[in-house]
Amino acid sequence: MAMAECQDTTKTECNFNSYYNAAEDAYRLRKAMKGCGTDEDAIIDVLTSRNLCQRLEIAKTYKTTFGRDLIDDLKSELCGDFRRVIIAMMMPTAVYDAQELRRAMKGLGTDECCLIEILASRSNEEIQCINDTYRCIYGRSLERDIISDTSGMFRRVLVSLLTGNRDVRCEVDDCLAEQDAQCLYHAGEKKFGTDEEQFLSILCTRNRSHLIRVFDEYQRVTDKDIIDSIKSEMSGDLENVFVAVVKCVRNTPAYFAERLYKSMKGDTSGHYRKVLLCLCGGED
């Protein structure tokens, strides 16, 4: 099924408060890519100053006005990481996530970090959108693909996250929080070996407010942060996914800030650097 048929997933991402003219933007983008050379600065200026719904409307107007596909033109005119970020900006979030998950599992090897980053950080609603969009684009089950590409407890954690069924209430049961903290303690620090299933059943199902209380209680009981305990009790992909879940429960933006920092240790340059700075509001 065509990607365009999956783009109704952007409804919650629309914000048309600021004035813009899709036709003017479409003409400016066409001018930036027509003839010899490409005006990358114009492309950056137009696309980084519009929200996702506006960019999708610009793409539709571009096709109506010029009979050309904007994403195809951008792909042919741009290259490297700069092209990757610009193309990503033109996709509904669920479509981008679905494509990244497919890329992570296609061919030889699996990009476990990609699977973890997306599935550990998205809300129930976003997970359901990703599931629907993945099936819409590829005609196959995301869960089935994850099951075939992963194994063991790591696979079970990903499948649990993929259900998008975490408790979304803000209620905190102090007695249950104390009980959960004790369960995690007895499943890890106080046990020879580790009962990973207890970590899964608590970390992947309880609501965020409740888990924050559990983490505080765990610190009080063990004098150790829950992340430190996970790192000492587990390893590899299982350690990474549980750590990501805890970090996203505590503060999802902080989790992505850390991921961004680690991904840019070699710094960025050129138009790629410029578009990233525009997106994050930086000036230099």
PDB file of C-alpha atoms in Angstrom:
ATOM      1  CA  MET A   1       0.000   0.000   0.000  1.00  0.00           C
ATOM      2  CA  ALA A   2       1.329   3.467  -0.859  1.00  0.00           C
ATOM      3  CA  MET A   3       2.914   5.583   1.856  1.00  0.00           C
ATOM      4  CA  ALA A   4       0.492   8.413   1.142  1.00  0.00           C
ATOM      5  CA  GLU A   5      -2.362   6.226   2.370  1.00  0.00           C
ATOM      6  CA  CYS A   6      -0.669   5.950   5.760  1.00  0.00           C
ATOM      7  CA  GLN A   7      -0.204   9.671   6.340  1.00  0.00           C
ATOM      8  CA  ASP A   8      -3.318  10.246   8.440  1.00  0.00           C
ATOM      9  CA  THR A   9      -1.068   9.378  11.424  1.00  0.00           C
ATOM     10  CA  THR A  10      -0.004  13.037  11.503  1.00  0.00           C
ATOM     11  CA  LYS A  11      -3.295  14.333  12.899  1.00  0.00           C
ATOM     12  CA  THR A  12      -1.897  14.854  16.397  1.00  0.00           C
ATOM     13  CA  GLU A  13       1.227  16.556  15.024  1.00  0.00           C
ATOM     14  CA  CYS A  14      -0.533  19.436  13.236  1.00  0.00           C
ATOM     15  CA  ASN A  15      -0.229  22.989  14.442  1.00  0.00           C
ATOM     16  CA  PHE A  16      -1.196  25.683  11.978  1.00  0.00           C
ATOM     17  CA  ASN A  17      -0.830  28.654  14.304  1.00  0.00           C
ATOM     18  CA  SER A  18       1.891  30.362  12.254  1.00  0.00           C
ATOM     19  CA  TYR A  19       1.132  31.851   8.835  1.00  0.00           C
ATOM     20  CA  TYR A  20       2.658  30.263   5.778  1.00  0.00           C
ATOM     21  CA  ASN A  21       1.865  29.907   2.097  1.00  0.00           C
ATOM     22  CA  ALA A  22       2.321  26.393   0.712  1.00  0.00           C
ATOM     23  CA  ALA A  23       2.365  27.620  -2.885  1.00  0.00           C
ATOM     24  CA  GLU A  24       5.100  30.193  -2.189  1.00  0.00           C
ATOM     25  CA  ASP A  25       7.163  27.576  -0.381  1.00  0.00           C
ATOM     26  CA  ALA A  26       6.693  25.074  -3.213  1.00  0.00           C
ATOM     27  CA  TYR A  27       7.868  27.631  -5.784  1.00  0.00           C
ATOM     28  CA  ARG A  28      10.867  28.527  -3.636  1.00  0.00           C
ATOM     29  CA  LEU A  29      11.860  24.877  -3.288  1.00  0.00           C
ATOM     30  CA  ARG A  30      11.487  24.282  -7.034  1.00  0.00           C
ATOM     31  CA  LYS A  31      13.671  27.316  -7.752  1.00  0.00           C
ATOM     32  CA  ALA A  32      16.278  26.028  -5.280  1.00  0.00           C
ATOM     33  CA  MET A  33      16.594  22.752  -7.213  1.00  0.00           C
ATOM     34  CA  LYS A  34      16.033  23.890 -10.815  1.00  0.00           C
ATOM     35  CA  GLY A  35      18.919  24.321 -13.209  1.00  0.00           C
ATOM     36  CA  CYS A  36      22.596  24.001 -12.374  1.00  0.00           C
ATOM     37  CA  GLY A  37      23.487  23.699  -8.728  1.00  0.00           C
ATOM     38  CA  THR A  38      21.283  23.501  -5.667  1.00  0.00           C
ATOM     39  CA  ASP A  39      20.428  26.244  -3.185  1.00  0.00           C
ATOM     40  CA  GLU A  40      20.737  24.176  -0.011  1.00  0.00           C
ATOM     41  CA  ASP A  41      20.293  27.243   2.200  1.00  0.00           C
ATOM     42  CA  ALA A  42      16.866  27.940   0.698  1.00  0.00           C
ATOM     43  CA  ILE A  43      15.804  24.335   1.255  1.00  0.00           C
ATOM     44  CA  ILE A  44      16.950  24.523   4.877  1.00  0.00           C
ATOM     45  CA  ASP A  45      15.222  27.859   5.415  1.00  0.00           C
ATOM     46  CA  VAL A  46      11.868  26.667   4.068  1.00  0.00           C
ATOM     47  CA  LEU A  47      11.694  23.211   5.608  1.00  0.00           C
ATOM     48  CA  THR A  48      13.072  23.988   9.074  1.00  0.00           C
ATOM     49  CA  SER A  49      10.645  26.875   9.543  1.00  0.00           C
ATOM     50  CA  ARG A  50       7.574  24.699   8.938  1.00  0.00           C
ATOM     51  CA  ASN A  51       5.974  22.005  11.073  1.00  0.00           C
ATOM     52  CA  LEU A  52       5.386  18.483   9.781  1.00  0.00           C
ATOM     53  CA  CYS A  53       1.825  19.008   8.575  1.00  0.00           C
ATOM     54  CA  GLN A  54       2.877  22.142   6.723  1.00  0.00           C
ATOM     55  CA  ARG A  55       5.775  20.300   5.069  1.00  0.00           C
ATOM     56  CA  LEU A  56       3.370  17.582   3.911  1.00  0.00           C
ATOM     57  CA  GLU A  57       1.022  20.224   2.520  1.00  0.00           C
ATOM     58  CA  ILE A  58       3.956  21.841   0.696  1.00  0.00           C
ATOM     59  CA  ALA A  59       4.813  18.451  -0.848  1.00  0.00           C
ATOM     60  CA  LYS A  60       1.229  18.038  -2.054  1.00  0.00           C
ATOM     61  CA  THR A  61       1.180  21.555  -3.515  1.00  0.00           C
ATOM     62  CA  TYR A  62       4.568  20.935  -5.157  1.00  0.00           C
ATOM     63  CA  LYS A  63       3.221  17.870  -6.930  1.00  0.00           C
ATOM     64  CA  THR A  64       0.020  19.673  -7.967  1.00  0.00           C
ATOM     65  CA  THR A  65       1.900  22.690  -9.287  1.00  0.00           C
ATOM     66  CA  PHE A  66       4.864  21.028 -11.005  1.00  0.00           C
ATOM     67  CA  GLY A  67       3.779  17.430 -11.567  1.00  0.00           C
ATOM     68  CA  ARG A  68       6.885  16.305  -9.720  1.00  0.00           C
ATOM     69  CA  ASP A  69       7.434  14.507  -6.415  1.00  0.00           C
ATOM     70  CA  LEU A  70       9.194  16.752  -3.891  1.00  0.00           C
ATOM     71  CA  ILE A  71      10.873  13.890  -2.024  1.00  0.00           C
ATOM     72  CA  ASP A  72      12.198  12.420  -5.285  1.00  0.00           C
ATOM     73  CA  ASP A  73      13.615  15.821  -6.262  1.00  0.00           C
ATOM     74  CA  LEU A  74      15.224  16.266  -2.855  1.00  0.00           C
ATOM     75  CA  LYS A  75      16.769  12.807  -3.072  1.00  0.00           C
ATOM     76  CA  SER A  76      18.244  13.551  -6.494  1.00  0.00           C
ATOM     77  CA  GLU A  77      19.641  16.962  -5.501  1.00  0.00           C
ATOM     78  CA  LEU A  78      21.029  16.246  -2.034  1.00  0.00           C
ATOM     79  CA  CYS A  79      23.446  13.682  -0.649  1.00  0.00           C
ATOM     80  CA  GLY A  80      24.841  12.092   2.490  1.00  0.00           C
ATOM     81  CA  ASP A  81      23.630  12.828   6.001  1.00  0.00           C
ATOM     82  CA  PHE A  82      22.140  16.131   4.862  1.00  0.00           C
ATOM     83  CA  ARG A  83      19.845  14.282   2.455  1.00  0.00           C
ATOM     84  CA  ARG A  84      18.915  11.755   5.171  1.00  0.00           C
ATOM     85  CA  VAL A  85      17.771  14.412   7.631  1.00  0.00           C
ATOM     86  CA  ILE A  86      15.854  16.408   5.016  1.00  0.00           C
ATOM     87  CA  ILE A  87      14.017  13.313   3.764  1.00  0.00           C
ATOM     88  CA  ALA A  88      13.250  12.299   7.356  1.00  0.00           C
ATOM     89  CA  MET A  89      11.704  15.730   7.936  1.00  0.00           C
ATOM     90  CA  MET A  90       9.256  15.056   5.101  1.00  0.00           C
ATOM     91  CA  MET A  91       7.846  11.882   6.666  1.00  0.00           C
ATOM     92  CA  PRO A  92       5.056  11.449   9.209  1.00  0.00           C
ATOM     93  CA  THR A  93       6.655  10.261  12.437  1.00  0.00           C
ATOM     94  CA  ALA A  94       5.017   6.839  12.350  1.00  0.00           C
ATOM     95  CA  VAL A  95       6.152   6.319   8.752  1.00  0.00           C
ATOM     96  CA  TYR A  96       9.713   7.271   9.644  1.00  0.00           C
ATOM     97  CA  ASP A  97       9.695   4.967  12.675  1.00  0.00           C
ATOM     98  CA  ALA A  98       8.272   2.089  10.623  1.00  0.00           C
ATOM     99  CA  GLN A  99      10.928   2.547   7.946  1.00  0.00           C
ATOM    100  CA  GLU A 100      13.722   2.716  10.529  1.00  0.00           C
ATOM    101  CA  LEU A 101      12.471  -0.448  12.212  1.00  0.00           C
ATOM    102  CA  ARG A 102      12.326  -2.228   8.849  1.00  0.00           C
ATOM    103  CA  ARG A 103      15.837  -1.022   8.015  1.00  0.00           C
ATOM    104  CA  ALA A 104      17.058  -2.281  11.404  1.00  0.00           C
ATOM    105  CA  MET A 105      15.878  -5.812  10.621  1.00  0.00           C
ATOM    106  CA  LYS A 106      16.342  -6.086   6.865  1.00  0.00           C
ATOM    107  CA  GLY A 107      19.229  -8.051   5.437  1.00  0.00           C
ATOM    108  CA  LEU A 108      22.108  -9.526   7.405  1.00  0.00           C
ATOM    109  CA  GLY A 109      22.364  -8.544  11.047  1.00  0.00           C
ATOM    110  CA  THR A 110      20.032  -6.513  13.223  1.00  0.00           C
ATOM    111  CA  ASP A 111      20.378  -2.939  14.485  1.00  0.00           C
ATOM    112  CA  GLU A 112      19.289  -3.623  18.059  1.00  0.00           C
ATOM    113  CA  CYS A 113      20.019  -0.034  19.144  1.00  0.00           C
ATOM    114  CA  CYS A 114      17.415   1.258  16.686  1.00  0.00           C
ATOM    115  CA  LEU A 115      14.800  -1.214  17.915  1.00  0.00           C
ATOM    116  CA  ILE A 116      15.489  -0.220  21.514  1.00  0.00           C
ATOM    117  CA  GLU A 117      15.474   3.529  20.910  1.00  0.00           C
ATOM    118  CA  ILE A 118      12.109   3.540  19.144  1.00  0.00           C
ATOM    119  CA  LEU A 119      10.187   0.955  21.143  1.00  0.00           C
ATOM    120  CA  ALA A 120      11.400   2.096  24.575  1.00  0.00           C
ATOM    121  CA  SER A 121      10.577   5.752  23.997  1.00  0.00           C
ATOM    122  CA  ARG A 122       7.183   5.826  22.269  1.00  0.00           C
ATOM    123  CA  SER A 123       3.787   6.173  23.923  1.00  0.00           C
ATOM    124  CA  ASN A 124       1.016   3.572  23.662  1.00  0.00           C
ATOM    125  CA  GLU A 125      -0.707   5.595  20.950  1.00  0.00           C
ATOM    126  CA  GLU A 126       2.511   6.039  19.003  1.00  0.00           C
ATOM    127  CA  ILE A 127       3.277   2.307  19.229  1.00  0.00           C
ATOM    128  CA  GLN A 128      -0.164   1.444  17.852  1.00  0.00           C
ATOM    129  CA  CYS A 129       0.376   3.929  15.012  1.00  0.00           C
ATOM    130  CA  ILE A 130       3.751   2.359  14.220  1.00  0.00           C
ATOM    131  CA  ASN A 131       2.222  -1.136  14.161  1.00  0.00           C
ATOM    132  CA  ASP A 132      -0.560  -0.029  11.802  1.00  0.00           C
ATOM    133  CA  THR A 133       1.790   1.955   9.566  1.00  0.00           C
ATOM    134  CA  TYR A 134       4.323  -0.877   9.328  1.00  0.00           C
ATOM    135  CA  ARG A 135       1.604  -3.261   8.164  1.00  0.00           C
ATOM    136  CA  CYS A 136       0.253  -0.607   5.799  1.00  0.00           C
ATOM    137  CA  ILE A 137       3.623   0.004   4.133  1.00  0.00           C
ATOM    138  CA  TYR A 138       5.115  -3.491   4.137  1.00  0.00           C
ATOM    139  CA  GLY A 139       2.067  -5.742   4.321  1.00  0.00           C
ATOM    140  CA  ARG A 140       3.553  -7.677   7.201  1.00  0.00           C
ATOM    141  CA  SER A 141       3.458  -7.820  10.999  1.00  0.00           C
ATOM    142  CA  LEU A 142       6.065  -5.809  12.898  1.00  0.00           C
ATOM    143  CA  GLU A 143       5.747  -8.192  15.842  1.00  0.00           C
ATOM    144  CA  ARG A 144       6.385 -11.191  13.623  1.00  0.00           C
ATOM    145  CA  ASP A 145       9.478  -9.552  12.137  1.00  0.00           C
ATOM    146  CA  ILE A 146      10.844  -8.677  15.579  1.00  0.00           C
ATOM    147  CA  ILE A 147      10.230 -12.224  16.798  1.00  0.00           C
ATOM    148  CA  SER A 148      12.105 -13.657  13.816  1.00  0.00           C
ATOM    149  CA  ASP A 149      15.050 -11.242  14.195  1.00  0.00           C
ATOM    150  CA  THR A 150      15.620 -11.339  17.965  1.00  0.00           C
ATOM    151  CA  SER A 151      15.735 -13.980  20.669  1.00  0.00           C
ATOM    152  CA  GLY A 152      15.471 -14.809  24.356  1.00  0.00           C
ATOM    153  CA  MET A 153      14.417 -12.331  27.018  1.00  0.00           C
ATOM    154  CA  PHE A 154      15.433  -9.397  24.810  1.00  0.00           C
ATOM    155  CA  ARG A 155      12.810 -10.496  22.295  1.00  0.00           C
ATOM    156  CA  ARG A 156      10.207 -10.833  25.055  1.00  0.00           C
ATOM    157  CA  VAL A 157      10.872  -7.284  26.273  1.00  0.00           C
ATOM    158  CA  LEU A 158      10.530  -5.873  22.751  1.00  0.00           C
ATOM    159  CA  VAL A 159       7.277  -7.770  22.182  1.00  0.00           C
ATOM    160  CA  SER A 160       5.962  -6.463  25.503  1.00  0.00           C
ATOM    161  CA  LEU A 161       6.802  -2.868  24.528  1.00  0.00           C
ATOM    162  CA  LEU A 162       5.314  -3.433  21.080  1.00  0.00           C
ATOM    163  CA  THR A 163       1.885  -4.180  22.527  1.00  0.00           C
ATOM    164  CA  GLY A 164       1.568  -0.510  23.527  1.00  0.00           C
ATOM    165  CA  ASN A 165      -0.343  -1.521  26.616  1.00  0.00           C
ATOM    166  CA  ARG A 166       1.476   0.263  29.456  1.00  0.00           C
ATOM    167  CA  ASP A 167      -0.789   1.583  32.208  1.00  0.00           C
ATOM    168  CA  VAL A 168      -1.338   5.266  31.369  1.00  0.00           C
ATOM    169  CA  ARG A 169      -2.929   6.383  34.612  1.00  0.00           C
ATOM    170  CA  CYS A 170      -1.099   8.756  36.945  1.00  0.00           C
ATOM    171  CA  GLU A 171      -2.106   6.882  40.076  1.00  0.00           C
ATOM    172  CA  VAL A 172       0.585   5.776  42.514  1.00  0.00           C
ATOM    173  CA  ASP A 173      -0.096   2.917  44.908  1.00  0.00           C
ATOM    174  CA  ASP A 174       2.485   3.347  47.682  1.00  0.00           C
ATOM    175  CA  CYS A 175       2.019  -0.182  48.993  1.00  0.00           C
ATOM    176  CA  LEU A 176       2.388  -1.670  45.519  1.00  0.00           C
ATOM    177  CA  ALA A 177       5.391   0.568  44.831  1.00  0.00           C
ATOM    178  CA  GLU A 178       7.131  -0.778  47.927  1.00  0.00           C
ATOM    179  CA  GLN A 179       6.215  -4.305  46.880  1.00  0.00           C
ATOM    180  CA  ASP A 180       7.537  -3.729  43.333  1.00  0.00           C
ATOM    181  CA  ALA A 181      10.808  -2.332  44.692  1.00  0.00           C
ATOM    182  CA  GLN A 182      11.210  -5.399  46.883  1.00  0.00           C
ATOM    183  CA  CYS A 183      10.400  -7.679  43.932  1.00  0.00           C
ATOM    184  CA  LEU A 184      13.078  -6.022  41.817  1.00  0.00           C
ATOM    185  CA  TYR A 185      15.548  -6.304  44.691  1.00  0.00           C
ATOM    186  CA  HIS A 186      14.834  -9.995  45.210  1.00  0.00           C
ATOM    187  CA  ALA A 187      14.909 -10.610  41.449  1.00  0.00           C
ATOM    188  CA  GLY A 188      18.356  -9.071  41.106  1.00  0.00           C
ATOM    189  CA  GLU A 189      20.653  -7.827  43.842  1.00  0.00           C
ATOM    190  CA  LYS A 190      19.489 -10.308  46.485  1.00  0.00           C
ATOM    191  CA  LYS A 191      19.344 -13.319  44.169  1.00  0.00           C
ATOM    192  CA  PHE A 192      22.042 -15.571  42.770  1.00  0.00           C
ATOM    193  CA  GLY A 193      21.429 -15.000  39.087  1.00  0.00           C
ATOM    194  CA  THR A 194      18.702 -12.677  37.855  1.00  0.00           C
ATOM    195  CA  ASP A 195      14.971 -13.136  37.386  1.00  0.00           C
ATOM    196  CA  GLU A 196      14.643 -10.977  34.260  1.00  0.00           C
ATOM    197  CA  GLU A 197      10.932 -11.750  33.972  1.00  0.00           C
ATOM    198  CA  GLN A 198      10.232  -9.768  37.150  1.00  0.00           C
ATOM    199  CA  PHE A 199      12.004  -6.758  35.645  1.00  0.00           C
ATOM    200  CA  LEU A 200       9.935  -7.111  32.469  1.00  0.00           C
ATOM    201  CA  SER A 201       6.605  -7.455  34.278  1.00  0.00           C
ATOM    202  CA  ILE A 202       7.211  -4.317  36.360  1.00  0.00           C
ATOM    203  CA  LEU A 203       9.222  -2.017  34.093  1.00  0.00           C
ATOM    204  CA  CYS A 204       7.118  -2.614  30.970  1.00  0.00           C
ATOM    205  CA  THR A 205       3.613  -2.474  32.464  1.00  0.00           C
ATOM    206  CA  ARG A 206       3.424   0.029  35.337  1.00  0.00           C
ATOM    207  CA  ASN A 207       2.566   3.683  34.703  1.00  0.00           C
ATOM    208  CA  ARG A 208       5.334   6.268  34.755  1.00  0.00           C
ATOM    209  CA  SER A 209       4.321   8.025  37.971  1.00  0.00           C
ATOM    210  CA  HIS A 210       4.199   4.707  39.774  1.00  0.00           C
ATOM    211  CA  LEU A 211       7.592   3.636  38.423  1.00  0.00           C
ATOM    212  CA  ILE A 212       9.222   6.870  39.584  1.00  0.00           C
ATOM    213  CA  ARG A 213       7.984   6.005  43.074  1.00  0.00           C
ATOM    214  CA  VAL A 214       9.295   2.449  42.666  1.00  0.00           C
ATOM    215  CA  PHE A 215      12.738   3.733  41.668  1.00  0.00           C
ATOM    216  CA  ASP A 216      12.846   6.026  44.708  1.00  0.00           C
ATOM    217  CA  GLU A 217      11.835   3.178  46.995  1.00  0.00           C
ATOM    218  CA  TYR A 218      14.387   0.887  45.368  1.00  0.00           C
ATOM    219  CA  GLN A 219      17.118   3.464  46.043  1.00  0.00           C
ATOM    220  CA  ARG A 220      15.992   3.673  49.683  1.00  0.00           C
ATOM    221  CA  VAL A 221      15.952  -0.092  50.145  1.00  0.00           C
ATOM    222  CA  THR A 222      19.200  -0.933  48.355  1.00  0.00           C
ATOM    223  CA  ASP A 223      21.122   2.350  48.495  1.00  0.00           C
ATOM    224  CA  LYS A 224      21.656   1.823  44.775  1.00  0.00           C
ATOM    225  CA  ASP A 225      20.144   3.351  41.680  1.00  0.00           C
ATOM    226  CA  ILE A 226      17.976   0.982  39.629  1.00  0.00           C
ATOM    227  CA  ILE A 227      20.103   1.612  36.514  1.00  0.00           C
ATOM    228  CA  ASP A 228      23.271   0.628  38.362  1.00  0.00           C
ATOM    229  CA  SER A 229      21.572  -2.587  39.478  1.00  0.00           C
ATOM    230  CA  ILE A 230      20.455  -3.385  35.930  1.00  0.00           C
ATOM    231  CA  LYS A 231      23.998  -2.837  34.664  1.00  0.00           C
ATOM    232  CA  SER A 232      25.461  -5.100  37.339  1.00  0.00           C
ATOM    233  CA  GLU A 233      22.881  -7.857  36.839  1.00  0.00           C
ATOM    234  CA  MET A 234      22.522  -7.918  33.031  1.00  0.00           C
ATOM    235  CA  SER A 235      24.552  -7.374  29.894  1.00  0.00           C
ATOM    236  CA  GLY A 236      24.242  -6.764  26.171  1.00  0.00           C
ATOM    237  CA  ASP A 237      20.938  -5.949  24.508  1.00  0.00           C
ATOM    238  CA  LEU A 238      18.870  -6.901  27.547  1.00  0.00           C
ATOM    239  CA  GLU A 239      20.789  -4.471  29.739  1.00  0.00           C
ATOM    240  CA  ASN A 240      20.485  -1.771  27.074  1.00  0.00           C
ATOM    241  CA  VAL A 241      16.720  -2.118  26.636  1.00  0.00           C
ATOM    242  CA  PHE A 242      15.951  -2.067  30.368  1.00  0.00           C
ATOM    243  CA  VAL A 243      18.250   0.935  30.898  1.00  0.00           C
ATOM    244  CA  ALA A 244      16.513   2.730  28.015  1.00  0.00           C
ATOM    245  CA  VAL A 245      13.082   1.975  29.502  1.00  0.00           C
ATOM    246  CA  VAL A 246      14.120   3.396  32.885  1.00  0.00           C
ATOM    247  CA  LYS A 247      15.663   6.516  31.327  1.00  0.00           C
ATOM    248  CA  CYS A 248      12.576   7.169  29.190  1.00  0.00           C
ATOM    249  CA  VAL A 249      10.289   6.688  32.195  1.00  0.00           C
ATOM    250  CA  ARG A 250      12.311   9.266  34.102  1.00  0.00           C
ATOM    251  CA  ASN A 251      12.795  11.797  31.312  1.00  0.00           C
ATOM    252  CA  THR A 252      12.424  10.994  27.619  1.00  0.00           C
ATOM    253  CA  PRO A 253      13.931  14.291  26.347  1.00  0.00           C
ATOM    254  CA  ALA A 254      16.978  13.701  28.563  1.00  0.00           C
ATOM    255  CA  TYR A 255      17.316  10.204  27.106  1.00  0.00           C
ATOM    256  CA  PHE A 256      17.383  11.613  23.571  1.00  0.00           C
ATOM    257  CA  ALA A 257      19.750  14.403  24.587  1.00  0.00           C
ATOM    258  CA  GLU A 258      22.193  11.754  25.773  1.00  0.00           C
ATOM    259  CA  ARG A 259      21.715   9.750  22.568  1.00  0.00           C
ATOM    260  CA  LEU A 260      22.348  12.865  20.476  1.00  0.00           C
ATOM    261  CA  TYR A 261      25.460  13.745  22.441  1.00  0.00           C
ATOM    262  CA  LYS A 262      26.929  10.262  21.986  1.00  0.00           C
ATOM    263  CA  SER A 263      26.076  10.247  18.275  1.00  0.00           C
ATOM    264  CA  MET A 264      27.922  13.532  17.605  1.00  0.00           C
ATOM    265  CA  LYS A 265      31.255  12.961  19.342  1.00  0.00           C
ATOM    266  CA  GLY A 266      32.985  13.444  15.971  1.00  0.00           C
ATOM    267  CA  ASP A 267      31.019  16.701  15.480  1.00  0.00           C
ATOM    268  CA  THR A 268      29.027  17.657  12.342  1.00  0.00           C
ATOM    269  CA  SER A 269      29.773  19.966   9.429  1.00  0.00           C
ATOM    270  CA  GLY A 270      28.409  21.722   6.363  1.00  0.00           C
ATOM    271  CA  HIS A 271      24.748  21.862   5.485  1.00  0.00           C
ATOM    272  CA  TYR A 272      24.082  18.842   7.694  1.00  0.00           C
ATOM    273  CA  ARG A 273      25.343  20.817  10.673  1.00  0.00           C
ATOM    274  CA  LYS A 274      23.332  23.854   9.631  1.00  0.00           C
ATOM    275  CA  VAL A 275      20.018  22.023   9.338  1.00  0.00           C
ATOM    276  CA  LEU A 276      20.515  20.348  12.730  1.00  0.00           C
ATOM    277  CA  LEU A 277      21.227  23.705  14.349  1.00  0.00           C
ATOM    278  CA  CYS A 278      18.116  25.193  12.762  1.00  0.00           C
ATOM    279  CA  LEU A 279      16.010  22.303  14.050  1.00  0.00           C
ATOM    280  CA  CYS A 280      17.287  22.632  17.617  1.00  0.00           C
ATOM    281  CA  GLY A 281      17.298  26.442  17.632  1.00  0.00           C
ATOM    282  CA  GLY A 282      21.083  26.809  17.787  1.00  0.00           C
ATOM    283  CA  GLU A 283      22.942  29.782  16.399  1.00  0.00           C
ATOM    284  CA  ASP A 284      26.534  28.596  15.970  1.00  0.00           C
TER     285      ASP A 284
END
